[in-house]
């Protein structure tokens, strides 16, 4: 059966009693994609339909407040990087968007990412190679409040070991793409740390391709910003590839923190772990987690598990948590998913207080305990203790 | 010598059917070093007394007072009561995911003492106390009460009692759900704490079984939110033989 109507004509030809759902109509342009890997992708902004805020991948986002990043022209020139970037032995350089490294890990799947792509003039390339473990800190604090686009390509050469921290702070209105290429046998950790100021808007798409027997640990830490949406798409493309996708977020009053994770097991014997944990505190604190895992036809012997846990610390918050698991082969080791959103409950508080522990200390114990599982994955003791401290700050700031 | 006094205590709870009076004028005096057994049928208000002393927000004190060495306990927050020397061993200890036992115990000890314990002495003390309660060392790495069996939870409550060294301990049906071996282990822990720190104990129980291992100085029988009868250990023996029936004779029934 083919559907011949277009989106624009659908409104005029409604049958009596039959009406398109508000979360995606029947028009050809909006037929829901049934398999995650078939989602439309393009680097060109105009190839995507205008975003109305009802689409499956936008309906939980406050679209009207990030319209600028989705549709307006963005400044895509090179920006200031703090010193840490160049001092580590990694090759850090600005490259043109016609460089073959650009586009090697993925293609935008939404209009904002395509807007960022077509607006970018200079991409930042970070390459890790050799036998020694190389740590790179990219400190981005000078974006300012004008709308910007950015593009980063992080490449780990075969058998290299790298640890890259991409930290954003200060003011920012940013749409960006981050490409991550982990070549055969390489081990790479990428930490994307969002510590924006209270007004920042940030839409990010991360694309990763993990090669044969290579391993990627990808960690999204979102603490600051008004609206922060980081969507990592990770393809385990080489046989025996490993992907650990972690996330930690703490939403305060009025803050919207969103992450849409896509893990695609393409090759055989790949192992994937997705674990995102978040805390919400304060009126209007809002988080969104969507986890799509696709085990492809060729991904025999795959072992995959994804989970999301949210800890609600006060009234007036909302956490959306949507795990999706698609399996196209019967021959796998295991696949599972879990999602839970729970309150810090009065009985826990009473128990701890009955042992002499103050209410503030009791909350601190429980929240740190809850989020520590992710902090411990960061793989940099200094950054780990810094993050533990920042979580305590977040708890104090909002209460 | 410390004294815990409960004076004419009236306590209610909110239920779906409205406010319900549970305690209807309780008087009780426990001196340091004394062991008092509070016995009574289900629903007589024993646990309500325990939670009211500890300060659980669900229980509303309508009138009366609880004095610890003359200071009004009812004016203290839950954690202040604990720091003042009152300990409640709970019947159903709650699980606290993500909080390791070792961190929890050290944090509680620091809060109670007002300063962090010296690391080496503390680790040794915890190890010995766990050993005495037949708790495996691996408990330290587990999350508070998470996945503990009923018996493990009760041992953990007594472990805290021995480590935190309160002046008064309220044991809320610590014996419920324990087999004989676990009951002995837990009772020995209470007796150790009693001997070591001259602990005052309010032992709340439905059954006389635990009184074979923990010898009470006084026995109080709770019926319908009040102390109906008081006496020495011989009262417990009588209850063992007769049960609570004679307290439950409804008056004025034809």
XYZ file of C-alpha atoms in Angstrom:
653
model
C 0.000 0.000 0.000
C 1.323 3.428 -0.825
C 0.317 6.653 0.801
C -0.119 9.374 -1.739
C -1.248 12.284 0.367
C 1.218 14.876 1.385
C 1.345 16.628 4.700
C -0.141 19.859 3.345
C -3.157 18.249 1.714
C -4.039 16.040 4.660
C -5.954 18.721 6.508
C -8.430 19.294 3.655
C -9.238 15.656 2.967
C -10.188 14.341 6.369
C -12.665 11.545 6.508
C -15.475 11.951 8.973
C -14.310 10.825 12.394
C -10.836 10.005 11.207
C -8.262 12.447 12.328
C -4.494 12.269 12.370
C -2.934 11.912 15.797
C -1.350 15.007 17.188
C 1.951 13.197 17.641
C 2.471 12.499 13.962
C -0.112 12.514 11.180
C -0.730 10.150 8.287
C 0.880 12.376 5.664
C 3.793 10.890 3.768
C 6.261 13.203 5.408
C 5.267 12.118 8.901
C 4.764 8.352 8.708
C 6.483 7.128 11.863
C 9.715 5.359 11.157
C 9.353 1.776 12.310
C 13.029 0.872 12.513
C 15.381 3.266 14.214
C 18.083 2.837 11.578
C 15.750 4.039 8.834
C 15.302 7.483 10.307
C 15.873 10.197 7.710
C 19.249 11.901 7.749
C 20.829 14.759 5.846
C 23.398 17.473 6.350
C 21.137 20.050 4.687
C 18.805 22.129 6.824
C 16.204 22.522 4.062
C 15.867 18.719 3.664
C 14.040 18.566 7.015
C 10.452 19.688 7.459
C 9.919 22.645 9.784
C 9.766 21.560 13.414
C 6.304 22.006 14.924
C 7.015 20.442 18.290
C 4.674 17.481 17.754
C 7.202 15.223 16.022
C 8.286 12.071 17.832
C 11.822 13.358 18.363
C 10.788 16.902 19.363
C 7.530 16.561 21.250
C 9.157 16.503 24.690
C 11.385 19.504 23.934
C 10.340 23.149 24.517
C 10.771 23.815 20.797
C 9.589 27.429 20.810
C 12.472 28.430 23.074
C 15.151 26.876 20.834
C 13.665 27.972 17.483
C 16.744 30.117 16.834
C 18.996 27.084 16.937
C 16.696 25.053 14.714
C 16.095 27.628 11.995
C 18.176 30.798 12.198
C 21.544 31.402 10.658
C 24.292 30.561 13.151
C 27.829 31.863 13.534
C 29.953 28.876 12.575
C 33.446 30.364 12.758
C 36.312 29.083 14.886
C 35.965 29.942 18.612
C 38.322 30.420 21.529
C 39.513 27.300 23.291
C 41.139 27.461 26.688
C 44.791 26.432 26.989
C 44.217 22.867 28.122
C 43.392 21.811 24.552
C 46.816 21.783 22.977
C 49.116 20.711 25.773
C 48.624 16.981 25.758
C 50.232 15.363 22.757
C 46.980 15.075 20.839
C 46.725 16.823 17.475
C 44.192 19.631 17.870
C 43.511 21.690 14.751
C 40.837 23.620 12.885
C 39.794 22.018 9.613
C 37.417 22.927 6.774
C 34.019 21.294 6.452
C 35.249 19.749 3.178
C 37.885 17.765 5.067
C 37.283 13.999 4.706
C 37.236 13.602 8.494
C 33.977 15.563 8.602
C 31.065 13.186 8.121
C 33.043 10.076 8.936
C 30.923 9.133 11.965
C 27.400 10.202 11.099
C 24.856 12.452 9.462
C 22.302 14.714 11.203
C 18.926 13.192 11.973
C 17.140 16.378 12.896
C 16.766 19.905 11.621
C 18.824 21.550 14.377
C 21.799 19.272 13.773
C 21.545 19.894 10.037
C 21.372 23.642 10.694
C 24.527 23.417 12.769
C 26.218 21.357 10.073
C 25.427 23.734 7.222
C 26.293 26.792 9.344
C 29.701 25.575 10.465
C 32.717 27.046 8.674
C 35.541 25.570 10.704
C 35.475 22.237 12.525
C 37.703 21.359 15.445
C 39.622 18.131 14.940
C 41.159 16.214 17.824
C 43.242 13.174 16.963
C 44.665 10.720 19.441
C 47.342 8.295 18.263
C 50.310 6.245 19.457
C 50.614 3.799 22.335
C 50.535 6.150 25.321
C 47.267 7.139 26.919
C 46.517 10.724 25.919
C 44.239 13.032 27.892
C 42.726 16.084 26.249
C 40.670 18.782 27.941
C 38.717 21.064 25.629
C 37.454 23.968 27.690
C 34.829 26.029 25.964
C 33.695 29.022 27.942
C 33.784 31.875 25.447
C 30.813 31.273 23.176
C 28.952 34.385 24.297
C 25.211 34.809 23.891
C 24.951 35.106 20.075
C 23.624 31.948 18.372
C 26.459 29.677 17.297
C 27.177 26.450 15.489
C 30.094 24.146 16.207
C 31.491 20.918 14.855
C 34.022 18.661 16.502
C 35.627 15.497 15.156
C 37.383 13.298 17.684
C 39.426 10.489 16.143
C 41.195 7.715 18.011
C 43.681 6.058 15.656
C 44.032 2.252 15.683
C 45.166 0.847 19.048
C 45.453 4.288 20.659
C 44.108 5.218 24.089
C 42.467 8.549 24.693
C 40.470 10.481 27.276
C 38.757 13.592 25.946
C 36.743 16.033 28.041
C 34.570 18.498 26.162
C 33.509 21.056 28.736
C 31.064 23.889 28.083
C 30.501 26.713 30.535
C 29.488 30.354 30.651
C 26.814 31.795 28.372
C 25.975 30.006 25.138
C 23.329 29.520 22.479
C 24.797 26.581 20.638
C 23.791 23.951 18.109
C 26.557 21.474 17.462
C 27.625 18.151 16.063
C 30.301 16.009 17.628
C 31.715 13.130 15.622
C 33.631 10.384 17.340
C 35.588 7.797 15.400
C 37.129 4.956 17.363
C 39.289 3.000 14.972
C 40.142 -0.694 15.300
C 41.528 -1.687 18.675
C 41.425 1.849 20.121
C 40.050 2.708 23.567
C 38.487 6.117 23.911
C 36.567 7.929 26.637
C 34.645 11.071 25.734
C 33.101 13.142 28.522
C 30.707 15.878 27.444
C 30.300 18.158 30.434
C 27.578 20.809 30.321
C 28.122 23.444 32.996
C 26.455 26.339 31.222
C 25.094 29.403 32.957
C 21.377 29.628 33.734
C 20.298 31.052 30.372
C 22.250 28.876 27.970
C 20.550 26.898 25.187
C 22.343 23.859 23.815
C 21.304 21.311 21.207
C 23.971 18.710 20.513
C 24.126 15.598 18.371
C 26.960 13.171 18.922
C 27.721 10.507 16.321
C 30.111 7.717 17.108
C 31.435 4.828 15.093
C 33.302 2.129 16.991
C 35.574 -0.221 15.037
C 36.692 -3.800 15.420
C 37.631 -4.713 19.015
C 37.556 -1.024 19.848
C 35.925 0.471 22.900
C 34.129 3.742 23.517
C 33.054 5.076 26.898
C 30.777 8.035 26.289
C 29.592 10.088 29.259
C 27.140 12.957 29.171
C 27.117 15.115 32.290
C 24.512 17.890 32.252
C 24.345 20.214 35.233
C 23.925 23.766 33.918
C 21.941 25.553 31.207
C 18.288 26.456 30.644
C 17.676 23.884 27.906
C 20.281 21.244 27.187
C 19.602 18.427 24.746
C 22.438 16.026 23.989
C 21.638 13.134 21.667
C 24.358 10.515 21.264
C 24.073 8.004 18.395
C 26.622 5.261 18.720
C 27.231 2.605 16.088
C 29.131 -0.496 17.117
C 30.322 -1.189 13.596
C 33.265 -3.533 14.027
C 33.120 -7.075 15.322
C 33.767 -7.202 19.065
C 33.216 -3.465 19.523
C 32.243 -2.224 22.970
C 30.092 0.794 23.819
C 29.508 2.072 27.366
C 27.122 4.994 27.293
C 26.655 6.780 30.585
C 24.834 9.891 31.618
C 24.417 11.965 34.750
C 22.084 14.931 35.017
C 20.771 17.174 37.759
C 17.845 19.410 36.855
C 17.037 22.407 39.065
C 13.936 24.597 39.021
C 12.970 25.565 35.474
C 15.747 23.557 33.862
C 15.131 21.235 30.885
C 17.737 18.498 30.437
C 17.186 16.010 27.656
C 19.100 13.099 26.210
C 18.080 10.821 23.408
C 20.439 7.916 23.206
C 20.687 5.590 20.244
C 22.908 2.527 20.419
C 23.127 0.493 17.234
C 24.702 -2.947 17.371
C 25.738 -3.408 13.751
C 28.404 -6.069 14.011
C 28.611 -9.456 15.702
C 29.795 -9.964 19.292
C 29.334 -6.348 20.262
C 28.696 -5.375 23.888
C 26.653 -2.341 24.864
C 25.790 -0.824 28.213
C 23.634 2.264 28.588
C 23.157 3.708 32.066
C 21.755 7.199 32.651
C 20.947 8.532 36.105
C 19.348 11.819 36.967
C 18.110 13.867 39.893
C 15.355 16.478 39.791
C 14.838 19.196 42.359
C 12.791 22.377 42.263
C 9.642 23.649 40.604
C 9.581 22.940 36.874
C 12.724 20.808 36.847
C 12.318 18.638 33.773
C 14.279 15.754 32.322
C 13.815 13.581 29.272
C 15.590 10.344 28.565
C 14.885 8.250 25.494
C 17.001 5.175 24.941
C 16.809 3.387 21.604
C 18.792 0.193 21.268
C 18.816 -1.582 17.913
C 20.385 -4.999 17.529
C 20.830 -5.393 13.785
C 20.499 -8.456 11.576
C 24.240 -9.146 11.588
C 24.793 -8.487 15.287
C 24.803 -12.101 16.416
C 26.222 -12.858 19.842
C 25.382 -9.344 21.025
C 25.119 -8.480 24.704
C 23.161 -5.325 25.450
C 21.556 -3.661 28.430
C 20.167 -0.184 28.933
C 18.709 1.533 31.942
C 17.594 4.913 33.191
C 16.958 5.867 36.821
C 15.609 9.129 38.115
C 15.522 10.387 41.675
C 12.822 12.948 42.372
C 13.776 15.232 45.263
C 10.863 17.659 45.358
C 7.358 18.375 44.110
C 6.713 20.048 40.767
C 9.210 18.076 38.663
C 8.708 15.835 35.665
C 10.936 13.051 34.378
C 10.179 11.275 31.101
C 11.922 7.955 30.639
C 11.348 5.925 27.477
C 13.427 2.829 26.719
C 13.017 1.162 23.306
C 14.617 -2.103 22.323
C 14.534 -3.480 18.779
C 16.041 -6.855 17.944
C 16.460 -8.094 14.380
C 18.313 -11.306 15.079
C 17.422 -14.201 17.343
C 20.976 -15.222 18.033
C 22.084 -12.935 20.846
C 23.659 -13.389 24.258
C 21.302 -11.046 26.006
C 19.341 -7.839 25.764
C 17.396 -5.965 28.364
C 16.193 -2.620 29.512
C 14.977 -0.992 32.701
C 13.578 2.325 33.744
C 12.603 3.605 37.159
C 11.722 6.975 38.599
C 11.423 7.185 42.359
C 11.115 9.686 45.159
C 13.517 10.370 47.949
C 11.034 9.140 50.452
C 10.154 10.240 53.942
C 10.896 6.832 55.440
C 14.494 6.945 54.201
C 14.823 10.423 55.651
C 13.368 9.289 58.985
C 15.690 6.285 59.137
C 18.817 8.374 58.576
C 17.681 11.144 60.923
C 16.899 8.564 63.593
C 20.627 7.790 63.496
C 21.520 11.396 64.245
C 22.113 12.473 60.657
C 20.698 15.904 59.769
C 18.166 16.281 56.984
C 20.634 18.072 54.681
C 23.292 15.433 55.279
C 20.755 12.652 54.728
C 19.777 14.091 51.348
C 23.426 14.494 50.428
C 24.175 10.857 51.313
C 21.298 9.520 49.257
C 21.854 11.691 46.172
C 25.624 11.241 46.087
C 25.140 7.530 46.565
C 22.669 7.442 43.716
C 24.738 9.406 41.208
C 28.138 8.107 42.232
C 27.763 5.028 40.075
C 28.112 7.270 37.009
C 30.726 9.627 38.477
C 32.978 6.602 39.012
C 32.922 5.875 35.275
C 34.561 9.172 34.334
C 38.024 7.677 34.599
C 39.838 10.785 35.840
C 40.135 11.003 39.653
C 40.448 14.792 39.650
C 37.372 15.252 37.489
C 35.481 12.645 39.519
C 36.007 14.460 42.802
C 35.199 17.757 41.099
C 31.887 16.312 39.863
C 31.042 14.880 43.295
C 31.515 18.386 44.680
C 29.411 19.927 41.929
C 26.547 17.545 42.767
C 26.680 18.728 46.379
C 26.550 22.323 45.069
C 23.507 21.502 42.969
C 21.741 20.015 45.995
C 22.447 23.069 48.089
C 21.689 25.616 45.383
C 18.181 24.406 44.769
C 17.038 23.744 48.314
C 22.120 8.904 86.063
C 19.955 9.488 82.982
C 16.208 9.141 83.039
C 13.644 8.885 80.257
C 10.159 9.867 81.368
C 6.934 9.544 79.428
C 4.140 11.573 81.030
C 0.436 11.335 80.223
C 1.193 10.914 76.526
C -1.715 11.193 74.072
C -0.940 10.431 70.422
C -3.117 10.264 67.299
C -2.613 9.368 63.650
C -4.446 10.467 60.525
C -6.212 7.608 58.784
C -8.572 7.504 55.843
C -11.402 7.346 58.368
C -10.140 10.489 60.083
C -8.074 11.132 63.186
C -7.582 8.083 65.345
C -6.487 8.218 68.968
C -3.851 5.562 69.651
C -2.151 6.466 72.915
C -4.546 7.582 75.626
C -2.377 8.704 78.495
C 0.847 6.704 78.862
C 3.087 7.095 81.910
C 6.446 5.373 82.011
C 9.822 6.019 83.638
C 12.976 4.260 82.468
C 16.241 4.797 84.296
C 19.603 4.125 82.753
C 20.569 0.470 83.120
C 16.966 -0.730 83.470
C 15.284 -3.097 81.054
C 11.550 -2.556 80.591
C 9.454 -4.919 78.512
C 6.380 -3.400 76.890
C 3.980 -6.169 76.026
C 0.517 -6.220 74.654
C -1.816 -7.450 71.962
C -1.667 -6.171 68.377
C -3.055 -2.686 67.957
C -2.563 -1.713 71.587
C -0.214 1.161 70.693
C 3.197 -0.358 71.485
C 4.805 0.647 68.184
C 3.141 4.047 68.301
C 4.921 4.680 71.599
C 8.229 3.668 69.987
C 7.808 5.958 66.973
C 6.488 8.826 69.079
C 9.624 8.723 71.218
C 11.803 8.718 68.066
C 9.762 11.511 66.478
C 8.233 9.969 63.360
C 6.215 12.713 61.595
C 3.221 10.415 61.078
C 2.364 10.469 64.795
C 0.817 13.581 66.313
C 1.374 14.174 69.993
C -1.849 15.717 71.294
C -0.688 16.247 74.849
C 1.734 15.033 77.459
C 5.490 15.093 77.440
C 8.624 12.999 76.997
C 11.565 14.115 79.107
C 15.176 13.032 78.764
C 16.969 14.155 81.935
C 14.387 16.887 82.232
C 14.753 18.184 78.639
C 11.588 18.112 76.494
C 12.194 15.543 73.753
C 9.013 16.556 71.896
C 10.627 19.875 71.002
C 13.576 18.138 69.331
C 13.835 17.099 65.662
C 14.333 13.414 64.878
C 18.107 13.768 64.508
C 18.378 15.877 67.664
C 16.668 13.109 69.638
C 19.184 10.598 68.293
C 22.075 12.874 69.182
C 20.603 13.337 72.659
C 20.962 9.586 73.190
C 17.722 7.959 72.052
C 17.915 5.020 69.667
C 15.065 3.234 67.900
C 15.688 -0.250 66.511
C 13.033 -0.467 63.844
C 10.735 -3.346 63.067
C 10.934 -2.717 59.312
C 14.212 -0.948 58.504
C 13.987 0.795 55.132
C 16.386 0.138 52.239
C 18.565 3.035 51.134
C 19.967 2.346 47.654
C 23.343 3.808 46.765
C 24.448 4.406 50.357
C 27.115 1.961 51.469
C 26.953 0.548 54.980
C 30.457 1.693 55.876
C 29.700 5.262 54.785
C 26.375 5.234 56.588
C 27.814 3.900 59.863
C 30.691 6.380 59.855
C 28.367 9.291 59.030
C 25.974 8.303 61.811
C 28.801 7.864 64.331
C 30.229 11.255 63.370
C 26.809 12.883 63.734
C 26.174 11.310 67.157
C 29.632 12.049 68.577
C 30.022 15.466 66.965
C 33.366 14.429 65.531
C 34.629 11.779 63.148
C 35.903 8.608 64.836
C 39.615 7.847 64.501
C 39.833 5.661 61.417
C 41.857 2.721 62.676
C 40.016 2.258 65.935
C 36.692 2.649 64.174
C 37.374 0.057 61.486
C 38.437 -2.406 64.173
C 35.395 -1.668 66.320
C 33.013 -2.126 63.390
C 34.749 -5.370 62.404
C 34.485 -6.784 65.920
C 30.867 -5.745 66.364
C 29.964 -7.332 63.034
C 31.827 -10.487 63.967
C 29.971 -10.756 67.272
C 26.653 -10.500 65.406
C 27.823 -13.112 62.853
C 27.650 -10.573 60.059
C 29.956 -11.179 57.123
C 32.580 -8.519 56.373
C 31.033 -8.062 52.935
C 28.101 -6.262 54.581
C 30.236 -3.150 54.736
C 30.256 -2.873 50.966
C 26.534 -3.418 50.574
C 23.959 -0.663 50.446
C 22.050 0.048 53.636
C 19.496 -2.746 54.182
C 19.306 -3.383 50.434
C 18.587 -7.029 49.753
C 19.016 -7.904 53.440
C 16.920 -10.763 54.762
C 14.630 -10.039 57.706
C 17.188 -11.464 60.129
C 20.056 -9.484 58.574
C 18.091 -6.276 58.937
C 17.528 -6.937 62.643
C 21.206 -7.713 63.204
C 22.088 -4.503 61.418
C 19.822 -2.561 63.806
C 21.601 -4.101 66.796
C 24.981 -3.451 65.163
C 24.108 0.240 65.086
C 22.938 0.052 68.700
C 26.303 -1.323 69.754
C 28.307 1.171 67.686
C 26.339 4.348 68.374
C 26.139 3.762 72.158
C 22.927 5.588 73.016
C 21.657 6.138 76.564
C 18.254 4.624 75.811
C 17.206 2.121 73.180
C 13.663 1.416 72.067
C 13.530 -2.017 70.412
C 10.381 -2.279 68.311
C 9.517 -5.965 67.940
C 13.138 -6.796 67.225
C 12.250 -10.446 67.847
C 9.565 -10.701 65.171
C 10.396 -12.981 62.295
C 13.617 -14.327 63.828
C 14.433 -17.997 64.168
C 15.853 -19.193 67.470
C 19.506 -18.876 66.427
C 19.069 -15.341 65.140
C 17.052 -14.427 68.215
C 19.924 -15.557 70.458
C 22.491 -13.603 68.441
C 20.394 -10.447 68.519
C 19.627 -10.841 72.238
C 23.318 -11.265 73.053
C 23.975 -8.010 71.211
C 21.397 -6.176 73.292
C 22.819 -7.677 76.493
C 26.353 -6.642 75.461
C 25.220 -3.066 74.843
C 23.357 -3.083 78.175
C 26.404 -4.279 80.049
C 28.920 -2.095 78.204
C 27.177 1.263 78.444
C 24.548 0.823 81.156
C 21.938 1.155 78.437
C 18.321 1.740 79.355
C 16.094 -0.538 77.265
C 12.457 -0.321 76.244
C 11.827 -3.742 74.767
C 8.602 -3.843 72.795
C 7.312 -7.295 72.019
C 4.187 -9.265 71.412
C 5.685 -12.538 72.603
C 7.468 -13.634 75.756
C 10.009 -15.648 73.780
C 12.716 -12.939 73.693
C 12.403 -12.506 77.496
C 14.153 -15.839 77.940
C 17.282 -14.189 76.560
C 16.853 -10.588 77.675
C 15.788 -10.422 81.307
C 13.469 -7.502 82.016
C 13.465 -5.646 85.324
C 9.923 -4.428 84.717
C 7.028 -5.560 82.550
C 4.244 -3.240 81.380
C 1.153 -4.540 79.660
C -0.326 -2.218 77.055
C -4.025 -2.414 76.281
C -5.936 0.091 74.193
C -3.337 2.849 74.349
C -2.666 2.663 78.076
C -0.623 0.714 80.567
C -3.127 -1.786 81.951
C -0.858 -3.600 84.360
C 2.722 -3.360 85.578
C 4.977 -5.673 87.463
C 8.249 -7.554 87.578
C 9.462 -10.497 85.484
C 6.771 -12.716 87.022
C 4.156 -10.801 85.013
C 5.790 -12.002 81.805
C 5.537 -15.588 83.028
C 1.875 -15.154 83.726
C 1.345 -13.723 80.239
C 3.161 -16.670 78.743
C 0.739 -19.031 80.459
C -2.473 -17.046 80.115
C -2.006 -14.851 77.037
C -3.705 -11.482 76.778
C -7.231 -12.800 77.042
C -8.015 -11.466 80.481
C -7.178 -7.927 79.285
C -9.409 -8.213 76.278
C -12.711 -9.079 78.013
C -15.088 -6.626 76.424
C -17.067 -4.867 79.105
C -20.819 -4.849 79.068
C -21.255 -7.656 76.567
C -24.174 -9.912 77.255
